[in-house]
Amino acid sequence: QRRTLMGRTVALIFEKASTRTRVSFEAGVANLGGYPVVLQSRDTQLGRGEPAKDAARVLGRYVDAIVMRTFAQATLEEMAAYSGVPIINGLTDLSHPCQVLADLMTVMERRPNWRSLKYAYVGDGNNMANSLIEASAMLGLELTLACPDGYLPDPVHVRRAQSMRAYGAELVLTPSA
């Protein structure tokens, strides 16, 4: 068993409730030999007026990394700017990268030809869609999204993915009924 996090402490901040994300990160840190410190919104001052940059500076002195599941992408970015330690995005309103990584790892484990598959997403252009767009662009995957009018993915993610066609990425947006 790998002990990559032996002697390390990881803060797991959950402003937004979670079951799977919390258990997976808490178990993962412990299985890698680290010590997870779980902080829910009721356990911190973040929701009661403490600026994220102040919390980040303090936590960065005590822990080796921070996993954050929060509502606002801006809160995560502010924590990252001031903590001095790595920040892992457990979920924000803009993206959900760890879920997409887990999903793609499942495909990779089951399909050796995972790069040549065509990927599809049907639903709101939410944080999952944005992260799937980003991952498919970085990995050069073909992705089709069907999103209802008024619920399209973040245009910045779409433009970035479309600009990465040179890497083999192909993004198609189609309206859903």
PDB file of C-alpha atoms in Angstrom:
ATOM      1  CA  GLN A   1       0.000   0.000   0.000  1.00  0.00           C
ATOM      2  CA  ARG A   2       1.274   3.441  -0.928  1.00  0.00           C
ATOM      3  CA  ARG A   3       1.868   5.853   1.926  1.00  0.00           C
ATOM      4  CA  THR A   4       2.205   8.983  -0.210  1.00  0.00           C
ATOM      5  CA  LEU A   5       0.612  11.200   2.450  1.00  0.00           C
ATOM      6  CA  MET A   6       2.409   9.722   5.458  1.00  0.00           C
ATOM      7  CA  GLY A   7       2.831  12.439   8.070  1.00  0.00           C
ATOM      8  CA  ARG A   8       0.714  14.907   6.115  1.00  0.00           C
ATOM      9  CA  THR A   9      -2.530  16.608   7.084  1.00  0.00           C
ATOM     10  CA  VAL A  10      -5.234  17.450   4.552  1.00  0.00           C
ATOM     11  CA  ALA A  11      -8.118  19.795   5.384  1.00  0.00           C
ATOM     12  CA  LEU A  12     -11.399  18.760   3.789  1.00  0.00           C
ATOM     13  CA  ILE A  13     -13.675  21.816   3.719  1.00  0.00           C
ATOM     14  CA  PHE A  14     -17.338  21.160   2.971  1.00  0.00           C
ATOM     15  CA  GLU A  15     -19.370  24.339   2.648  1.00  0.00           C
ATOM     16  CA  LYS A  16     -21.733  22.280   0.515  1.00  0.00           C
ATOM     17  CA  ALA A  17     -22.997  18.969   1.905  1.00  0.00           C
ATOM     18  CA  SER A  18     -21.638  15.754   0.470  1.00  0.00           C
ATOM     19  CA  THR A  19     -21.653  12.030   1.034  1.00  0.00           C
ATOM     20  CA  ARG A  20     -19.587  10.448  -1.757  1.00  0.00           C
ATOM     21  CA  THR A  21     -17.056  13.266  -2.076  1.00  0.00           C
ATOM     22  CA  ARG A  22     -16.484  13.410   1.663  1.00  0.00           C
ATOM     23  CA  VAL A  23     -16.122   9.661   2.113  1.00  0.00           C
ATOM     24  CA  SER A  24     -13.898   9.251  -0.942  1.00  0.00           C
ATOM     25  CA  PHE A  25     -11.500  12.006   0.094  1.00  0.00           C
ATOM     26  CA  GLU A  26     -11.485  11.105   3.776  1.00  0.00           C
ATOM     27  CA  ALA A  27     -10.847   7.430   3.013  1.00  0.00           C
ATOM     28  CA  GLY A  28      -8.325   8.292   0.295  1.00  0.00           C
ATOM     29  CA  VAL A  29      -6.246  10.542   2.548  1.00  0.00           C
ATOM     30  CA  ALA A  30      -6.314   7.950   5.351  1.00  0.00           C
ATOM     31  CA  ASN A  31      -5.460   5.077   2.986  1.00  0.00           C
ATOM     32  CA  LEU A  32      -2.458   7.037   1.738  1.00  0.00           C
ATOM     33  CA  GLY A  33      -1.219   7.467   5.315  1.00  0.00           C
ATOM     34  CA  GLY A  34      -2.392  11.032   5.838  1.00  0.00           C
ATOM     35  CA  TYR A  35      -4.613  12.605   8.430  1.00  0.00           C
ATOM     36  CA  PRO A  36      -7.870  14.114   7.105  1.00  0.00           C
ATOM     37  CA  VAL A  37      -9.364  17.040   9.035  1.00  0.00           C
ATOM     38  CA  VAL A  38     -13.013  17.431   8.032  1.00  0.00           C
ATOM     39  CA  LEU A  39     -14.469  20.932   8.337  1.00  0.00           C
ATOM     40  CA  GLN A  40     -18.126  21.472   7.544  1.00  0.00           C
ATOM     41  CA  SER A  41     -19.607  24.940   7.173  1.00  0.00           C
ATOM     42  CA  ARG A  42     -20.789  24.903  10.793  1.00  0.00           C
ATOM     43  CA  ASP A  43     -17.182  24.243  11.888  1.00  0.00           C
ATOM     44  CA  THR A  44     -15.649  27.293  10.210  1.00  0.00           C
ATOM     45  CA  GLN A  45     -16.071  31.044  10.203  1.00  0.00           C
ATOM     46  CA  LEU A  46     -16.125  31.214   6.391  1.00  0.00           C
ATOM     47  CA  GLY A  47     -19.892  31.403   6.278  1.00  0.00           C
ATOM     48  CA  ARG A  48     -20.019  33.894   9.127  1.00  0.00           C
ATOM     49  CA  GLY A  49     -18.005  36.725   7.730  1.00  0.00           C
ATOM     50  CA  GLU A  50     -14.387  35.510   7.810  1.00  0.00           C
ATOM     51  CA  PRO A  51     -12.773  36.335   4.475  1.00  0.00           C
ATOM     52  CA  ALA A  52     -11.588  33.279   2.553  1.00  0.00           C
ATOM     53  CA  LYS A  53      -8.099  34.788   2.287  1.00  0.00           C
ATOM     54  CA  ASP A  54      -7.785  34.920   6.102  1.00  0.00           C
ATOM     55  CA  ALA A  55      -8.958  31.330   6.495  1.00  0.00           C
ATOM     56  CA  ALA A  56      -6.600  30.271   3.705  1.00  0.00           C
ATOM     57  CA  ARG A  57      -3.575  31.914   5.326  1.00  0.00           C
ATOM     58  CA  VAL A  58      -4.275  30.246   8.674  1.00  0.00           C
ATOM     59  CA  LEU A  59      -5.072  26.806   7.255  1.00  0.00           C
ATOM     60  CA  GLY A  60      -2.029  26.952   5.007  1.00  0.00           C
ATOM     61  CA  ARG A  61       0.145  27.092   8.125  1.00  0.00           C
ATOM     62  CA  TYR A  62      -1.439  23.987   9.648  1.00  0.00           C
ATOM     63  CA  VAL A  63      -2.106  21.621   6.752  1.00  0.00           C
ATOM     64  CA  ASP A  64      -0.267  20.299   3.725  1.00  0.00           C
ATOM     65  CA  ALA A  65      -3.211  20.511   1.308  1.00  0.00           C
ATOM     66  CA  ILE A  66      -6.854  21.554   1.186  1.00  0.00           C
ATOM     67  CA  VAL A  67      -9.792  19.897  -0.539  1.00  0.00           C
ATOM     68  CA  MET A  68     -12.688  22.300  -0.898  1.00  0.00           C
ATOM     69  CA  ARG A  69     -16.311  21.691  -1.844  1.00  0.00           C
ATOM     70  CA  THR A  70     -17.915  25.098  -2.036  1.00  0.00           C
ATOM     71  CA  PHE A  71     -20.602  26.987  -3.858  1.00  0.00           C
ATOM     72  CA  ALA A  72     -18.595  29.773  -5.490  1.00  0.00           C
ATOM     73  CA  GLN A  73     -15.610  29.260  -7.772  1.00  0.00           C
ATOM     74  CA  ALA A  74     -14.344  32.632  -6.535  1.00  0.00           C
ATOM     75  CA  THR A  75     -14.066  31.279  -2.973  1.00  0.00           C
ATOM     76  CA  LEU A  76     -11.924  28.369  -4.168  1.00  0.00           C
ATOM     77  CA  GLU A  77      -9.720  30.698  -6.213  1.00  0.00           C
ATOM     78  CA  GLU A  78      -9.256  33.052  -3.266  1.00  0.00           C
ATOM     79  CA  MET A  79      -8.292  30.126  -1.023  1.00  0.00           C
ATOM     80  CA  ALA A  80      -5.791  28.984  -3.643  1.00  0.00           C
ATOM     81  CA  ALA A  81      -4.289  32.462  -3.945  1.00  0.00           C
ATOM     82  CA  TYR A  82      -3.620  32.834  -0.211  1.00  0.00           C
ATOM     83  CA  SER A  83      -3.153  29.365   1.302  1.00  0.00           C
ATOM     84  CA  GLY A  84       0.360  28.550   0.134  1.00  0.00           C
ATOM     85  CA  VAL A  85      -0.626  24.860  -0.124  1.00  0.00           C
ATOM     86  CA  PRO A  86      -2.252  22.879  -2.943  1.00  0.00           C
ATOM     87  CA  ILE A  87      -6.023  23.229  -3.242  1.00  0.00           C
ATOM     88  CA  ILE A  88      -8.115  20.447  -4.751  1.00  0.00           C
ATOM     89  CA  ASN A  89     -11.480  21.397  -6.211  1.00  0.00           C
ATOM     90  CA  GLY A  90     -14.018  19.009  -4.672  1.00  0.00           C
ATOM     91  CA  LEU A  91     -16.831  20.931  -6.408  1.00  0.00           C
ATOM     92  CA  THR A  92     -17.824  24.508  -7.194  1.00  0.00           C
ATOM     93  CA  ASP A  93     -20.698  26.076  -9.072  1.00  0.00           C
ATOM     94  CA  LEU A  94     -18.411  26.213 -12.127  1.00  0.00           C
ATOM     95  CA  SER A  95     -16.659  22.840 -12.092  1.00  0.00           C
ATOM     96  CA  HIS A  96     -16.564  19.335 -10.637  1.00  0.00           C
ATOM     97  CA  PRO A  97     -13.210  18.005 -11.866  1.00  0.00           C
ATOM     98  CA  CYS A  98     -12.723  15.138  -9.418  1.00  0.00           C
ATOM     99  CA  GLN A  99     -16.035  13.560 -10.436  1.00  0.00           C
ATOM    100  CA  VAL A 100     -15.090  13.778 -14.105  1.00  0.00           C
ATOM    101  CA  LEU A 101     -11.650  12.297 -13.363  1.00  0.00           C
ATOM    102  CA  ALA A 102     -13.289   9.390 -11.534  1.00  0.00           C
ATOM    103  CA  ASP A 103     -15.729   8.847 -14.400  1.00  0.00           C
ATOM    104  CA  LEU A 104     -12.957   8.901 -17.015  1.00  0.00           C
ATOM    105  CA  MET A 105     -10.789   6.564 -14.944  1.00  0.00           C
ATOM    106  CA  THR A 106     -13.685   4.087 -14.916  1.00  0.00           C
ATOM    107  CA  VAL A 107     -13.874   4.263 -18.725  1.00  0.00           C
ATOM    108  CA  MET A 108     -10.076   3.859 -18.976  1.00  0.00           C
ATOM    109  CA  GLU A 109     -10.140   0.760 -16.776  1.00  0.00           C
ATOM    110  CA  ARG A 110     -12.861  -0.888 -18.864  1.00  0.00           C
ATOM    111  CA  ARG A 111     -12.018   0.244 -22.389  1.00  0.00           C
ATOM    112  CA  PRO A 112      -8.415   0.093 -23.587  1.00  0.00           C
ATOM    113  CA  ASN A 113      -9.452   2.166 -26.621  1.00  0.00           C
ATOM    114  CA  TRP A 114     -10.880   4.965 -24.426  1.00  0.00           C
ATOM    115  CA  ARG A 115      -9.270   7.732 -26.507  1.00  0.00           C
ATOM    116  CA  SER A 116     -11.114   6.670 -29.667  1.00  0.00           C
ATOM    117  CA  LEU A 117     -14.546   6.517 -28.037  1.00  0.00           C
ATOM    118  CA  LYS A 118     -17.201   9.161 -28.648  1.00  0.00           C
ATOM    119  CA  TYR A 119     -18.445  10.763 -25.427  1.00  0.00           C
ATOM    120  CA  ALA A 120     -21.887  12.283 -24.884  1.00  0.00           C
ATOM    121  CA  TYR A 121     -23.455  14.382 -22.154  1.00  0.00           C
ATOM    122  CA  VAL A 122     -27.164  15.159 -21.932  1.00  0.00           C
ATOM    123  CA  GLY A 123     -28.366  17.685 -19.369  1.00  0.00           C
ATOM    124  CA  ASP A 124     -27.856  21.165 -18.011  1.00  0.00           C
ATOM    125  CA  GLY A 125     -24.587  22.860 -18.944  1.00  0.00           C
ATOM    126  CA  ASN A 126     -23.552  22.810 -15.294  1.00  0.00           C
ATOM    127  CA  ASN A 127     -20.320  22.175 -13.401  1.00  0.00           C
ATOM    128  CA  MET A 128     -20.182  18.565 -14.633  1.00  0.00           C
ATOM    129  CA  ALA A 129     -20.559  19.648 -18.246  1.00  0.00           C
ATOM    130  CA  ASN A 130     -17.864  22.317 -17.823  1.00  0.00           C
ATOM    131  CA  SER A 131     -15.408  19.825 -16.315  1.00  0.00           C
ATOM    132  CA  LEU A 132     -16.167  17.226 -18.963  1.00  0.00           C
ATOM    133  CA  ILE A 133     -15.557  19.840 -21.658  1.00  0.00           C
ATOM    134  CA  GLU A 134     -12.235  20.775 -20.082  1.00  0.00           C
ATOM    135  CA  ALA A 135     -11.071  17.176 -19.632  1.00  0.00           C
ATOM    136  CA  SER A 136     -12.071  16.141 -23.145  1.00  0.00           C
ATOM    137  CA  ALA A 137     -10.227  19.112 -24.619  1.00  0.00           C
ATOM    138  CA  MET A 138      -7.085  18.339 -22.631  1.00  0.00           C
ATOM    139  CA  LEU A 139      -7.227  14.646 -23.562  1.00  0.00           C
ATOM    140  CA  GLY A 140      -8.209  15.172 -27.201  1.00  0.00           C
ATOM    141  CA  LEU A 141     -11.576  13.408 -26.898  1.00  0.00           C
ATOM    142  CA  GLU A 142     -14.679  13.765 -29.051  1.00  0.00           C
ATOM    143  CA  LEU A 143     -17.533  15.101 -26.907  1.00  0.00           C
ATOM    144  CA  THR A 144     -21.104  15.946 -27.830  1.00  0.00           C
ATOM    145  CA  LEU A 145     -23.258  17.872 -25.353  1.00  0.00           C
ATOM    146  CA  ALA A 146     -27.025  18.205 -25.580  1.00  0.00           C
ATOM    147  CA  CYS A 147     -28.141  21.041 -23.313  1.00  0.00           C
ATOM    148  CA  PRO A 148     -31.487  22.839 -23.201  1.00  0.00           C
ATOM    149  CA  ASP A 149     -31.681  26.454 -24.304  1.00  0.00           C
ATOM    150  CA  GLY A 150     -30.865  28.750 -21.405  1.00  0.00           C
ATOM    151  CA  TYR A 151     -28.758  26.051 -19.703  1.00  0.00           C
ATOM    152  CA  LEU A 152     -25.651  26.004 -21.868  1.00  0.00           C
ATOM    153  CA  PRO A 153     -22.178  25.345 -20.456  1.00  0.00           C
ATOM    154  CA  ASP A 154     -19.789  28.136 -19.513  1.00  0.00           C
ATOM    155  CA  PRO A 155     -18.758  29.925 -22.729  1.00  0.00           C
ATOM    156  CA  VAL A 156     -15.150  30.267 -21.553  1.00  0.00           C
ATOM    157  CA  HIS A 157     -14.848  26.471 -21.262  1.00  0.00           C
ATOM    158  CA  VAL A 158     -16.485  26.026 -24.663  1.00  0.00           C
ATOM    159  CA  ARG A 159     -14.142  28.512 -26.405  1.00  0.00           C
ATOM    160  CA  ARG A 160     -11.080  26.984 -24.769  1.00  0.00           C
ATOM    161  CA  ALA A 161     -12.102  23.477 -25.839  1.00  0.00           C
ATOM    162  CA  GLN A 162     -12.854  24.588 -29.379  1.00  0.00           C
ATOM    163  CA  SER A 163      -9.428  26.228 -29.590  1.00  0.00           C
ATOM    164  CA  MET A 164      -7.779  22.901 -28.717  1.00  0.00           C
ATOM    165  CA  ARG A 165      -8.817  21.095 -31.892  1.00  0.00           C
ATOM    166  CA  ALA A 166      -5.144  20.856 -32.799  1.00  0.00           C
ATOM    167  CA  TYR A 167      -4.834  18.332 -29.939  1.00  0.00           C
ATOM    168  CA  GLY A 168      -7.612  16.199 -31.388  1.00  0.00           C
ATOM    169  CA  ALA A 169     -10.370  17.628 -29.229  1.00  0.00           C
ATOM    170  CA  GLU A 170     -13.769  17.847 -30.865  1.00  0.00           C
ATOM    171  CA  LEU A 171     -16.669  19.556 -29.093  1.00  0.00           C
ATOM    172  CA  VAL A 172     -20.179  19.595 -30.493  1.00  0.00           C
ATOM    173  CA  LEU A 173     -23.018  21.496 -28.791  1.00  0.00           C
ATOM    174  CA  THR A 174     -26.524  20.541 -29.811  1.00  0.00           C
ATOM    175  CA  PRO A 175     -29.853  21.730 -28.425  1.00  0.00           C
ATOM    176  CA  SER A 176     -31.911  19.169 -26.542  1.00  0.00           C
ATOM    177  CA  ALA A 177     -35.665  19.014 -26.691  1.00  0.00           C
TER     178      ALA A 177
END
